Short mmCIF file of C-alpha atoms in Angstrom, two decimals:
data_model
loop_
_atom_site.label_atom_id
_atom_site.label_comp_id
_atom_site.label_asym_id
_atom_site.label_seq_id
_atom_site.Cartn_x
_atom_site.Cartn_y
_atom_site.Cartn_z
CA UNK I 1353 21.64 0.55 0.36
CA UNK I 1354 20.68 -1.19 3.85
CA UNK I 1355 22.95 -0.13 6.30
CA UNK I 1356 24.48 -3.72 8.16
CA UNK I 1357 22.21 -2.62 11.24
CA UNK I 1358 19.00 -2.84 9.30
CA UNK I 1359 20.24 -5.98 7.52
CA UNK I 1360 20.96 -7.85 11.37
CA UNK I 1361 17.72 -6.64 12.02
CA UNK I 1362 15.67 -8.36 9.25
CA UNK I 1363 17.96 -11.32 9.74
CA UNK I 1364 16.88 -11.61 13.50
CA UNK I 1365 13.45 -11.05 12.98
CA UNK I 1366 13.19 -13.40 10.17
CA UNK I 1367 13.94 -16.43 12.76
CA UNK I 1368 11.67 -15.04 15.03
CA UNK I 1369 13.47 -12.59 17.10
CA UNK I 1370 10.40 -10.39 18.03
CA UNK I 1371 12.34 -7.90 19.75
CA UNK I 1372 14.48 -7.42 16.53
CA UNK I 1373 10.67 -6.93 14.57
CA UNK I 1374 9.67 -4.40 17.01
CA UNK I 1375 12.73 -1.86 16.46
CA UNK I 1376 12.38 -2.52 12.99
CA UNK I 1377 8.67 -1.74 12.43
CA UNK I 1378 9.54 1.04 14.85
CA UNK I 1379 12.31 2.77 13.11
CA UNK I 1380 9.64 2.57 9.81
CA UNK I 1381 6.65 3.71 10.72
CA UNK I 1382 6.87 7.33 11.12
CA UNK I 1383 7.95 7.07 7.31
CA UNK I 1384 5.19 4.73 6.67
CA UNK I 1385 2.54 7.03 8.59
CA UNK I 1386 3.91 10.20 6.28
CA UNK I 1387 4.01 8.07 2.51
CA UNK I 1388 0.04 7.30 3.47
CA UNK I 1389 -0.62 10.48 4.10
CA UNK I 1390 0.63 11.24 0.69
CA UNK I 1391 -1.37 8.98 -1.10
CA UNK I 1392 -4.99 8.82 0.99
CA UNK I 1393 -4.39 12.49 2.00
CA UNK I 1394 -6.36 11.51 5.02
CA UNK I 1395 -4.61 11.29 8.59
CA UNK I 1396 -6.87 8.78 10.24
CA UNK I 1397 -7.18 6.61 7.38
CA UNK I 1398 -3.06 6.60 7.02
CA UNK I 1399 -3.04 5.21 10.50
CA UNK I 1400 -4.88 2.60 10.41
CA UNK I 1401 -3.38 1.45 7.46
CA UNK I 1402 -0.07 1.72 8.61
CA UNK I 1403 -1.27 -0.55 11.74
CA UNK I 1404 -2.66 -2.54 9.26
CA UNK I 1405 0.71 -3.00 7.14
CA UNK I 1406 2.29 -3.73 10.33
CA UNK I 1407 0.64 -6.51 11.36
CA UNK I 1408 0.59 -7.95 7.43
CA UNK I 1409 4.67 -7.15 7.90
CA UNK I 1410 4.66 -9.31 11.17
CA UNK I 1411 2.74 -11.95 8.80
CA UNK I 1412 5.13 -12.04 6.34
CA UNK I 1413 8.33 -10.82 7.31
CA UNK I 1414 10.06 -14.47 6.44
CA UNK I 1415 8.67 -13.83 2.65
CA UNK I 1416 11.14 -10.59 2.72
CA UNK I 1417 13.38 -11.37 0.25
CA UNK I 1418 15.81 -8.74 0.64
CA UNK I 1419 15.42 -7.85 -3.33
CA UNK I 1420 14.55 -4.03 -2.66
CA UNK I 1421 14.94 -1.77 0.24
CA UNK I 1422 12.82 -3.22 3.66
CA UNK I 1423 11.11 0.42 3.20
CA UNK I 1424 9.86 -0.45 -0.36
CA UNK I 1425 9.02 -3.86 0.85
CA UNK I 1426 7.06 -2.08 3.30
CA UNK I 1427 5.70 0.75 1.23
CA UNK I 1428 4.55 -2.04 -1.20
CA UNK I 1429 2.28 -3.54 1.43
CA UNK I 1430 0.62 -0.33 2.36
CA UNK I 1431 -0.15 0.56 -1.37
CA UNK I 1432 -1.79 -2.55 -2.44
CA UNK I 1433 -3.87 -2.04 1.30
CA UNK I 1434 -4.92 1.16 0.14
CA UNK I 1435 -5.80 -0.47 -3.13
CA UNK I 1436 -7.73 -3.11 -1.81
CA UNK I 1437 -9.11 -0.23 0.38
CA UNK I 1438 -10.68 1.99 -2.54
CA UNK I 1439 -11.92 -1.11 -4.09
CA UNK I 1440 -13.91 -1.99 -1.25
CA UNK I 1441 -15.08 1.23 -0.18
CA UNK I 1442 -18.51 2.97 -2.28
CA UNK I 1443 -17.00 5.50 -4.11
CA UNK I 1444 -19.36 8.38 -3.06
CA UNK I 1445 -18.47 7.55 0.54
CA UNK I 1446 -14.45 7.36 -0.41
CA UNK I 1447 -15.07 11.01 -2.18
CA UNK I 1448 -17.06 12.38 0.95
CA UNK I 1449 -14.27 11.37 3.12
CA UNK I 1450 -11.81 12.93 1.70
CA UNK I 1451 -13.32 15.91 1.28
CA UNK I 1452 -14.22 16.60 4.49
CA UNK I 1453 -10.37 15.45 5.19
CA UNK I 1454 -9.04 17.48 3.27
CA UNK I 1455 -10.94 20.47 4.07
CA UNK I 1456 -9.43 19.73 7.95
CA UNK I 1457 -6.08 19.83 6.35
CA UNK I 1458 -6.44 22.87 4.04
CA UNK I 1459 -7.12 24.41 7.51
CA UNK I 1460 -4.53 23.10 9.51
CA UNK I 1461 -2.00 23.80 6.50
CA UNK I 1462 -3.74 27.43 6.44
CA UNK I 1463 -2.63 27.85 10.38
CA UNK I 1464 0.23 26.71 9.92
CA UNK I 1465 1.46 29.14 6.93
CA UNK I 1466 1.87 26.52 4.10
CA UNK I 1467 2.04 27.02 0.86
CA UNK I 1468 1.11 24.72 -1.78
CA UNK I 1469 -2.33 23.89 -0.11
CA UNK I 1470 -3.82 24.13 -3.87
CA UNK I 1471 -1.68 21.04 -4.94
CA UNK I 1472 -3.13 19.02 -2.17
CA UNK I 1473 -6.51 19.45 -3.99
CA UNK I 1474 -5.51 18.80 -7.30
CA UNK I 1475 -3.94 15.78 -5.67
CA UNK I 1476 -7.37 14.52 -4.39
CA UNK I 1477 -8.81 15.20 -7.61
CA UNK I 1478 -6.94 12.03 -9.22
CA UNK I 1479 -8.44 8.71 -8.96
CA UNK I 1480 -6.18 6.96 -6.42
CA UNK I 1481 -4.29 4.93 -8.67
CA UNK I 1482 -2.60 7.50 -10.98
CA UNK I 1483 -2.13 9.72 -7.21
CA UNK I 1484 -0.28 6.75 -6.15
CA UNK I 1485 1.86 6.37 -9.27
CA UNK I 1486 2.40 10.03 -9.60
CA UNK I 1487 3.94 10.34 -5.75
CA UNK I 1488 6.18 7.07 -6.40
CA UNK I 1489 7.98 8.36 -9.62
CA UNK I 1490 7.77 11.86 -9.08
CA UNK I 1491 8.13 12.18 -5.29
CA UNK I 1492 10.01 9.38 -4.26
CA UNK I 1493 11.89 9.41 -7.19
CA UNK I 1494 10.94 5.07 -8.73
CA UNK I 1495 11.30 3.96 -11.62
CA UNK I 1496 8.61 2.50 -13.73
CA UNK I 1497 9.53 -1.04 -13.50
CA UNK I 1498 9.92 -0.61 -9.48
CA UNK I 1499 6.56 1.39 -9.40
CA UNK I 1500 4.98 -1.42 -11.34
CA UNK I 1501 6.41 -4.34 -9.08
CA UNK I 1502 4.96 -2.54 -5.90
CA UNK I 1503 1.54 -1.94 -7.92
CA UNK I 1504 1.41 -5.51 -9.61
CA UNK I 1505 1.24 -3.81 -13.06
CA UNK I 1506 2.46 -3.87 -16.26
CA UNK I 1507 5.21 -1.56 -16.91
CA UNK I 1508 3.70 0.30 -19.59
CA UNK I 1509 0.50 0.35 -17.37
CA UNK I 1510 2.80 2.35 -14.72
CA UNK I 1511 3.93 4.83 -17.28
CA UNK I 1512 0.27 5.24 -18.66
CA UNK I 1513 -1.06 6.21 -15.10
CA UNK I 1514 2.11 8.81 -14.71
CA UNK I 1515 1.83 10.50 -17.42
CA UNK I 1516 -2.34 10.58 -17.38
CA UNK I 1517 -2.08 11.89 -13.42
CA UNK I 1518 0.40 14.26 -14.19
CA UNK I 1519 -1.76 15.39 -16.88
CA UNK I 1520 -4.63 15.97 -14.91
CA UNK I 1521 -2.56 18.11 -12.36
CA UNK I 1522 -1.90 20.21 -14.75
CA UNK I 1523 -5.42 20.59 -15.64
CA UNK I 1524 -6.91 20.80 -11.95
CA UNK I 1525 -3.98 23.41 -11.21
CA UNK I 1526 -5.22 25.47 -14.00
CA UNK I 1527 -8.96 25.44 -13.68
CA UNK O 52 15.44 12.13 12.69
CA UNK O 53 13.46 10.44 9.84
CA UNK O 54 15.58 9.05 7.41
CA UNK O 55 15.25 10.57 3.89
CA UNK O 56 14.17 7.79 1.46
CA UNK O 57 13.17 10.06 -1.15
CA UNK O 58 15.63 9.15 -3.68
CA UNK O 59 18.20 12.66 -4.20
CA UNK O 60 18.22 12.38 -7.85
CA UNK O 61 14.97 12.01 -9.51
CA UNK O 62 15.02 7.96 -11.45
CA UNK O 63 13.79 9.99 -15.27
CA UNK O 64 16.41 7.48 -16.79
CA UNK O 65 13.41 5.27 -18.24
CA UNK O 66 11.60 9.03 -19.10
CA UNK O 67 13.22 10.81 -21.21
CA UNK O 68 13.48 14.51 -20.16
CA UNK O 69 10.87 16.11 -18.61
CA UNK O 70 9.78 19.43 -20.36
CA UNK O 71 10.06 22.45 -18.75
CA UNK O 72 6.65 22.69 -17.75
CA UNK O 73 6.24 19.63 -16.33
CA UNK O 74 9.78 19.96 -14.01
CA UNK O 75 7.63 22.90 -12.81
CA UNK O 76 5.07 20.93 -12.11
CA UNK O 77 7.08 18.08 -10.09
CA UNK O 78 8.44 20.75 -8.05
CA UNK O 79 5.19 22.23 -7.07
CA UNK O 80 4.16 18.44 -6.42
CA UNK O 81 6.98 18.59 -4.10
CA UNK O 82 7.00 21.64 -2.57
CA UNK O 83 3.28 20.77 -1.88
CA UNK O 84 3.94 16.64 -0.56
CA UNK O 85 6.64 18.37 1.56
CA UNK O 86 4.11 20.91 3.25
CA UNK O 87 1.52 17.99 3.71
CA UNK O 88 4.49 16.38 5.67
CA UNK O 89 4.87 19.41 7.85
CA UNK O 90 1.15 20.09 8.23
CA UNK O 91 0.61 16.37 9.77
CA UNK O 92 2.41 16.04 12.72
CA UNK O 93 3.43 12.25 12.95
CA UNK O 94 5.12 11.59 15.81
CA UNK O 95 8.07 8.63 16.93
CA UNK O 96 6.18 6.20 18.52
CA UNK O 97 6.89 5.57 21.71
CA UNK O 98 8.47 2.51 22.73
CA UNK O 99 6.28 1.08 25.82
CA UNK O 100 2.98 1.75 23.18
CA UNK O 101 4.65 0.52 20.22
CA UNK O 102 5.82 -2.68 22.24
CA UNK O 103 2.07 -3.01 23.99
CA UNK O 104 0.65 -2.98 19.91
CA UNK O 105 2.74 -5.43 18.62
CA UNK O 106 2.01 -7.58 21.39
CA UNK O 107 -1.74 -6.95 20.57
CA UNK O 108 -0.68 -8.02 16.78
CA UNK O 109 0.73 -10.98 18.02
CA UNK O 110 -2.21 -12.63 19.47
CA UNK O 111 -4.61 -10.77 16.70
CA UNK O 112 -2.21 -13.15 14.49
CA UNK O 113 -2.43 -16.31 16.64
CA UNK O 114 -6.60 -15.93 16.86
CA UNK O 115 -6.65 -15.37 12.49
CA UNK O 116 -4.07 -18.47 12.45
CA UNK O 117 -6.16 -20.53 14.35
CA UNK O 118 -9.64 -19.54 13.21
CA UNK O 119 -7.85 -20.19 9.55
CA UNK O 120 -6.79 -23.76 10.35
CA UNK O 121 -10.36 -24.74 11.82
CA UNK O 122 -11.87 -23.36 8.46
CA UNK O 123 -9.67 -25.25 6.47
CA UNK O 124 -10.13 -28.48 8.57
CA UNK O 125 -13.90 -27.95 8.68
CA UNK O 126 -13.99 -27.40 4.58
CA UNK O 127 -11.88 -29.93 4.19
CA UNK O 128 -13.48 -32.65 6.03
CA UNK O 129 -16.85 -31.53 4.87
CA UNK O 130 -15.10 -31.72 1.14
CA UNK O 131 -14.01 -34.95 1.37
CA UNK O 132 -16.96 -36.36 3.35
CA UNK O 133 -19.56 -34.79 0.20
CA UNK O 134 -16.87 -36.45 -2.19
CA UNK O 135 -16.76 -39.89 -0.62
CA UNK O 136 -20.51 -40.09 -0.48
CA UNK O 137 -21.06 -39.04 -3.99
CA UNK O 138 -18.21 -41.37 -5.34
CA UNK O 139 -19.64 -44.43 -3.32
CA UNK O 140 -23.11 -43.29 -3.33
CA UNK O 141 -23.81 -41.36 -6.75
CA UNK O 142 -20.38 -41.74 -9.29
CA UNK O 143 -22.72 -39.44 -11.33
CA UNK O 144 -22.45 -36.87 -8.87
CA UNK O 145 -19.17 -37.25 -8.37
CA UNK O 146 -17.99 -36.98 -11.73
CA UNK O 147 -20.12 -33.97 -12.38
CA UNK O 148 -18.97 -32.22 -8.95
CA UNK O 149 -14.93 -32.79 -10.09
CA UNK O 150 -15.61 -31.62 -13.47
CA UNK O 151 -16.94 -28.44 -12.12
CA UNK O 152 -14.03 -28.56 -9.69
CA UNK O 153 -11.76 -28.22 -12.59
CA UNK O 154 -13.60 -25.78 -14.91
CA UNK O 155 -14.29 -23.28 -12.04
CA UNK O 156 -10.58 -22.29 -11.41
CA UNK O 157 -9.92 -22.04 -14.82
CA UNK O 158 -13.31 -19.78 -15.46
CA UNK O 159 -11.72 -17.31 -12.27
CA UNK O 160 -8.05 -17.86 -13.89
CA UNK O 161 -9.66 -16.58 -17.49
CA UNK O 162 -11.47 -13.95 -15.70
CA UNK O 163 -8.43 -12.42 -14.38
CA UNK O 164 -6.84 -12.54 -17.08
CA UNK O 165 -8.92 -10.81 -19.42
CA UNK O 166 -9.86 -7.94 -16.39
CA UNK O 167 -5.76 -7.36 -16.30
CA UNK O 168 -5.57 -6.86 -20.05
CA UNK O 169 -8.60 -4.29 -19.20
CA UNK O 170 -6.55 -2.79 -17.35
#
């Protein structure tokens, strides 16, 4: 549930308050920053699609409907930028990337003492779209039908790429 | 303090169970999401900078709203100009260019459709 400050908030900002957008964005976007990390397990590319979602959440705010949480709302946004962003981007450039990303944060994760720096690998091993259903249903705990409203997917499409990326986990984990 | 969003019972309602090995494996996918979290320091923003950006938004909004409007009013105008000409000028033209102005959204609408059933 929206607690009634959050709720004033979107109310003010939807009739243009732009002091009321501001605290909003700003109370989001550490959380935003941290879900695209999860899902491009690249840093610099999770900011600037978080700026990115913020300025499309400026756009649009009036569209906000209030039918799921303003952090789904949000978290919808920056999924289908990411999308959009694999789509454009040559996939042997995407896959370079992220290597060399990931081998940063293997190191920084290494420094740091963290365990579970083999999952982050098998993570990048998925294609993007099964990573991304994977951390909504498993991580942030969605359903299918919510995970396929944010994705604009079938249902059953949803479940397919769950159950496939989980699958391939597995199999990355045990190589 | 962030908020936790992550949802404190996991939704498997529409799932089933999950089997033992794959519960392990959510909790490694966890475990592992939650040391990514701690690895990548992502800091509050800070008011003064956060303020400063979304002014910078602002007028990155204005400039896209305006350059949008003069596109549209250019197409348009160009549109309608081509259109008037070819109705007054060549009603051959014109019928041709309006038929293909109706089959082309419906070729991109097919096209769609048929890629999401791909899919």
């Amino acid at each position: 549930m929206q607690n009634n400050e959050e709720i004033r908030l979107i109310e003010q900002a939807q009739k243009g308050d732009g002091q009321a957008l501001q605290l909003l964005l700003q109370r989001h976007y550490t959380f935003l920053v941290r879900y695209l990390v999860k899902i491009t397990l690249q840093p610099y590319l999770a900011e600037d699609l978080a700026q990115e979602t913020m300025l499309r959440c400026m756009e649009k705010i009036r569209l906000y409907n209030g039918q799921t949480q303003f952090s789904t709302w949000m978290m919808t946004i920056a999924s289908r930028l990411f999308i959009d962003y694999t789509r454009k981007q040559k996939r042997e450039r995407r896959l370079l990337e992220q290597e060399q990303s990931l081998r940063k944060l293997k190191w920084q994760g290494q420094q740091a003492g963290e365990a579970g720096l083999e999952m982050w690998e098998a993570l990048a091993s998925l294609e993007e779209e099964q990573r991304l259903a994977v951390i909504l249903k498993h991580y942030y705990g969605y359903a299918y039908d919510e995970i396929a409203a944010m994705l604009n997917i079938p249902a059953g499409t949803a479940k397919s790429r769950v159950h496939n990326g989980l699958k391939a986990l597995r199999k990355e984990l045990e190589a | 303090m962030m908020k936790d969003y992550r949802k404190k019972v996991p939704d498997d309602s529409d799932d089933g169970k999950l089997s033992q090995e794959d519960q392990q494996l959510v909790e490694m996918l966890r475990s592992g999401l939650d040391a990514l979290d701690k690895t990548v320091s992502v800091s509050e923003p800070d008011p003064a900078a956060f303020a400063r950006q979304m002014d910078m938004n602002r007028s990155l909004i204005h400039r896209k709203f305006i350059r949008d409007l003069l596109i549209f009013l250019v197409a348009a105008l160009s549109l309608l100009g081509a259109m008037g000409l070819a109705l007054f000028r060549l009603p051959v033209l014109f019928v041709i260019l309006y038929a293909a102005g109706l089959a082309f959204p419906m070729l991109l609408v097919r096209k769609e459709h048929e890629r999401v059933r791909e899919e």
